[in-house]
């Protein structure tokens, strides 16, 4: 057993689109590397969501637990819907790291940097606790153009009977139908 799995609690925090195969791959990578992973789907109570955070969380849970080949590689990954400051939740779970995924630095960097500042200063000012180390991870280049807007459009097209193979390249088969229902 690797040293990282011998009891270190590590958390991945992602505002996951719930559909990209890249999110599934990242989950598997973290599950293999860290002893405990919590994937947080943040909720802004002032925002109206097309797909509820609870539905997104269920899709991600199924994606992580039921891969296309029938294996369950992510048993140590928990998916949580969190309202409020995610850094606060992470602290209650004894997290030691805070990971955020981005498509590219130019696409998501400025907004993510703003959130990183909030996640650094928030704990100091509101905690008062020391902030978690935040690590920004750039996703697989094959998924740079994937966004929830693109996924919603493809799902709507599929619901109307149009054939679009792109979604099956991005979404594991085990949740493909649920993604089309939720996002279409």
Short mmCIF file of C-alpha atoms in Angstrom, two decimals:
data_model
loop_
_atom_site.label_atom_id
_atom_site.label_comp_id
_atom_site.label_asym_id
_atom_site.label_seq_id
_atom_site.Cartn_x
_atom_site.Cartn_y
_atom_site.Cartn_z
CA UNK A 1 0.00 0.00 0.00
CA UNK A 2 1.37 3.40 -0.90
CA UNK A 3 2.16 5.95 1.76
CA UNK A 4 -0.56 8.30 0.50
CA UNK A 5 -3.22 5.63 1.12
CA UNK A 6 -2.15 4.83 4.68
CA UNK A 7 -4.50 7.27 6.33
CA UNK A 8 -4.01 10.67 4.79
CA UNK A 9 -7.39 12.24 4.10
CA UNK A 10 -7.25 14.10 0.82
CA UNK A 11 -10.11 15.91 -0.81
CA UNK A 12 -10.83 16.75 -4.38
CA UNK A 13 -13.12 19.69 -4.76
CA UNK A 14 -14.67 20.05 -8.15
CA UNK A 15 -17.54 21.95 -9.59
CA UNK A 16 -18.06 19.00 -11.87
CA UNK A 17 -20.07 19.28 -15.04
CA UNK A 18 -21.25 15.75 -14.13
CA UNK A 19 -20.74 14.49 -17.65
CA UNK A 20 -17.19 14.76 -18.92
CA UNK A 21 -15.27 11.52 -19.08
CA UNK A 22 -12.35 13.63 -17.86
CA UNK A 23 -14.10 14.10 -14.52
CA UNK A 24 -14.50 10.33 -14.23
CA UNK A 25 -10.85 9.77 -15.10
CA UNK A 26 -9.72 12.36 -12.57
CA UNK A 27 -11.85 10.68 -9.92
CA UNK A 28 -10.24 7.33 -10.64
CA UNK A 29 -6.76 8.85 -10.50
CA UNK A 30 -7.44 10.48 -7.13
CA UNK A 31 -9.08 7.31 -5.79
CA UNK A 32 -5.92 5.37 -6.61
CA UNK A 33 -3.57 7.94 -5.14
CA UNK A 34 -5.30 9.12 -1.95
CA UNK A 35 -6.83 7.25 0.96
CA UNK A 36 -10.04 9.25 1.02
CA UNK A 37 -11.47 11.61 -1.56
CA UNK A 38 -14.53 13.81 -1.29
CA UNK A 39 -15.84 15.30 -4.49
CA UNK A 40 -17.83 18.39 -3.56
CA UNK A 41 -20.54 19.89 -5.71
CA UNK A 42 -20.99 23.41 -4.40
CA UNK A 43 -24.41 25.02 -4.15
CA UNK A 44 -24.97 28.74 -4.43
CA UNK A 45 -28.37 29.33 -2.79
CA UNK A 46 -28.82 32.45 -4.91
CA UNK A 47 -28.43 30.56 -8.20
CA UNK A 48 -31.08 28.73 -10.23
CA UNK A 49 -29.72 25.47 -11.66
CA UNK A 50 -30.92 23.76 -14.86
CA UNK A 51 -29.85 20.43 -13.35
CA UNK A 52 -30.07 20.28 -9.57
CA UNK A 53 -26.86 19.73 -7.61
CA UNK A 54 -28.47 16.59 -6.14
CA UNK A 55 -29.07 15.17 -9.65
CA UNK A 56 -25.50 16.04 -10.68
CA UNK A 57 -24.21 14.36 -7.53
CA UNK A 58 -26.19 11.19 -8.24
CA UNK A 59 -24.84 11.04 -11.80
CA UNK A 60 -21.28 11.50 -10.55
CA UNK A 61 -21.79 8.80 -7.88
CA UNK A 62 -22.98 6.36 -10.52
CA UNK A 63 -20.15 7.35 -12.85
CA UNK A 64 -17.57 6.67 -10.16
CA UNK A 65 -19.11 3.44 -8.87
CA UNK A 66 -20.18 1.77 -12.10
CA UNK A 67 -17.60 1.99 -14.85
CA UNK A 68 -18.36 0.58 -18.28
CA UNK A 69 -16.32 -2.56 -17.60
CA UNK A 70 -18.28 -3.30 -14.39
CA UNK A 71 -15.44 -2.54 -11.99
CA UNK A 72 -15.70 -0.18 -9.05
CA UNK A 73 -12.36 1.63 -8.98
CA UNK A 74 -13.52 4.53 -6.83
CA UNK A 75 -14.80 2.97 -3.60
CA UNK A 76 -13.01 5.58 -1.51
CA UNK A 77 -14.58 8.53 -3.35
CA UNK A 78 -17.55 10.16 -1.70
CA UNK A 79 -19.71 12.73 -3.52
CA UNK A 80 -21.22 15.51 -1.41
CA UNK A 81 -23.49 18.42 -2.21
CA UNK A 82 -22.28 21.31 -0.07
CA UNK A 83 -24.04 24.59 0.63
CA UNK A 84 -21.89 27.36 2.01
CA UNK A 85 -18.14 27.62 2.06
CA UNK A 86 -16.59 24.41 0.80
CA UNK A 87 -13.37 25.18 2.69
CA UNK A 88 -15.44 25.06 5.93
CA UNK A 89 -16.87 21.67 5.00
CA UNK A 90 -13.39 20.43 4.03
CA UNK A 91 -12.05 21.49 7.44
CA UNK A 92 -14.80 19.50 9.21
CA UNK A 93 -13.64 16.48 7.20
CA UNK A 94 -9.96 16.98 8.11
CA UNK A 95 -8.97 17.64 4.52
CA UNK A 96 -5.35 18.37 3.83
CA UNK A 97 -5.56 19.41 0.16
CA UNK A 98 -8.06 21.24 -1.98
CA UNK A 99 -8.04 20.40 -5.71
CA UNK A 100 -9.87 22.33 -8.40
CA UNK A 101 -10.08 21.35 -12.03
CA UNK A 102 -9.84 23.84 -14.88
CA UNK A 103 -10.14 23.41 -18.64
CA UNK A 104 -7.26 25.76 -19.43
CA UNK A 105 -5.62 28.63 -17.65
CA UNK A 106 -6.80 31.11 -20.29
CA UNK A 107 -10.41 29.85 -20.15
CA UNK A 108 -10.84 29.40 -16.39
CA UNK A 109 -7.72 30.87 -14.78
CA UNK A 110 -8.85 34.38 -13.79
CA UNK A 111 -12.10 33.15 -12.21
CA UNK A 112 -10.31 30.28 -10.48
CA UNK A 113 -7.62 32.61 -9.17
CA UNK A 114 -10.38 34.77 -7.66
CA UNK A 115 -11.89 31.69 -5.97
CA UNK A 116 -8.44 30.62 -4.78
CA UNK A 117 -7.98 34.00 -3.12
CA UNK A 118 -11.39 33.71 -1.45
CA UNK A 119 -10.56 30.18 -0.30
CA UNK A 120 -7.26 31.43 1.13
CA UNK A 121 -8.47 34.57 2.87
CA UNK A 122 -11.89 33.28 3.88
CA UNK A 123 -10.58 30.77 6.42
CA UNK A 124 -8.18 33.35 7.89
CA UNK A 125 -10.84 36.04 8.26
CA UNK A 126 -13.95 33.97 8.98
CA UNK A 127 -12.46 30.78 10.47
CA UNK A 128 -10.15 31.76 11.99
CA UNK A 129 -8.27 28.75 10.65
CA UNK A 130 -5.32 28.19 8.37
CA UNK A 131 -6.41 27.72 4.72
CA UNK A 132 -6.01 24.47 2.85
CA UNK A 133 -3.44 24.30 0.11
CA UNK A 134 -5.28 24.73 -3.21
CA UNK A 135 -4.00 22.98 -6.29
CA UNK A 136 -5.37 23.88 -9.72
CA UNK A 137 -5.26 21.01 -12.20
CA UNK A 138 -5.64 21.51 -15.92
CA UNK A 139 -7.84 18.84 -17.48
CA UNK A 140 -7.19 16.54 -20.40
CA UNK A 141 -6.81 18.66 -23.57
CA UNK A 142 -9.32 16.41 -25.36
CA UNK A 143 -12.07 17.88 -23.15
CA UNK A 144 -11.16 21.57 -23.36
CA UNK A 145 -14.18 22.42 -25.47
CA UNK A 146 -16.63 20.45 -23.31
CA UNK A 147 -18.94 22.68 -21.31
CA UNK A 148 -22.35 22.23 -19.74
CA UNK A 149 -23.78 24.40 -22.54
CA UNK A 150 -22.39 22.05 -25.22
CA UNK A 151 -23.59 18.99 -23.30
CA UNK A 152 -27.10 20.45 -22.90
CA UNK A 153 -27.31 21.17 -26.63
CA UNK A 154 -26.17 17.66 -27.58
CA UNK A 155 -28.62 16.10 -25.09
CA UNK A 156 -31.48 18.20 -26.50
CA UNK A 157 -30.54 17.06 -30.02
CA UNK A 158 -30.46 13.40 -28.92
CA UNK A 159 -33.89 13.76 -27.27
CA UNK A 160 -35.22 15.07 -30.58
CA UNK A 161 -33.91 11.98 -32.36
CA UNK A 162 -30.72 13.42 -33.84
CA UNK A 163 -27.70 11.15 -33.64
CA UNK A 164 -24.65 12.71 -32.01
CA UNK A 165 -21.69 10.49 -31.19
CA UNK A 166 -19.77 13.16 -29.25
CA UNK A 167 -21.60 12.54 -25.99
CA UNK A 168 -20.64 8.85 -25.92
CA UNK A 169 -16.98 9.89 -26.21
CA UNK A 170 -17.29 12.11 -23.12
CA UNK A 171 -19.73 10.23 -20.90
CA UNK A 172 -19.39 6.69 -19.54
CA UNK A 173 -22.03 4.32 -20.89
CA UNK A 174 -23.26 3.56 -17.35
CA UNK A 175 -24.75 7.09 -17.03
CA UNK A 176 -25.29 8.13 -20.64
CA UNK A 177 -29.11 7.84 -20.57
CA UNK A 178 -29.35 9.68 -17.24
CA UNK A 179 -27.20 12.51 -18.57
CA UNK A 180 -29.44 12.86 -21.64
CA UNK A 181 -32.57 12.95 -19.45
CA UNK A 182 -31.09 15.44 -16.96
CA UNK A 183 -29.38 17.79 -19.41
CA UNK A 184 -31.72 17.48 -22.41
#
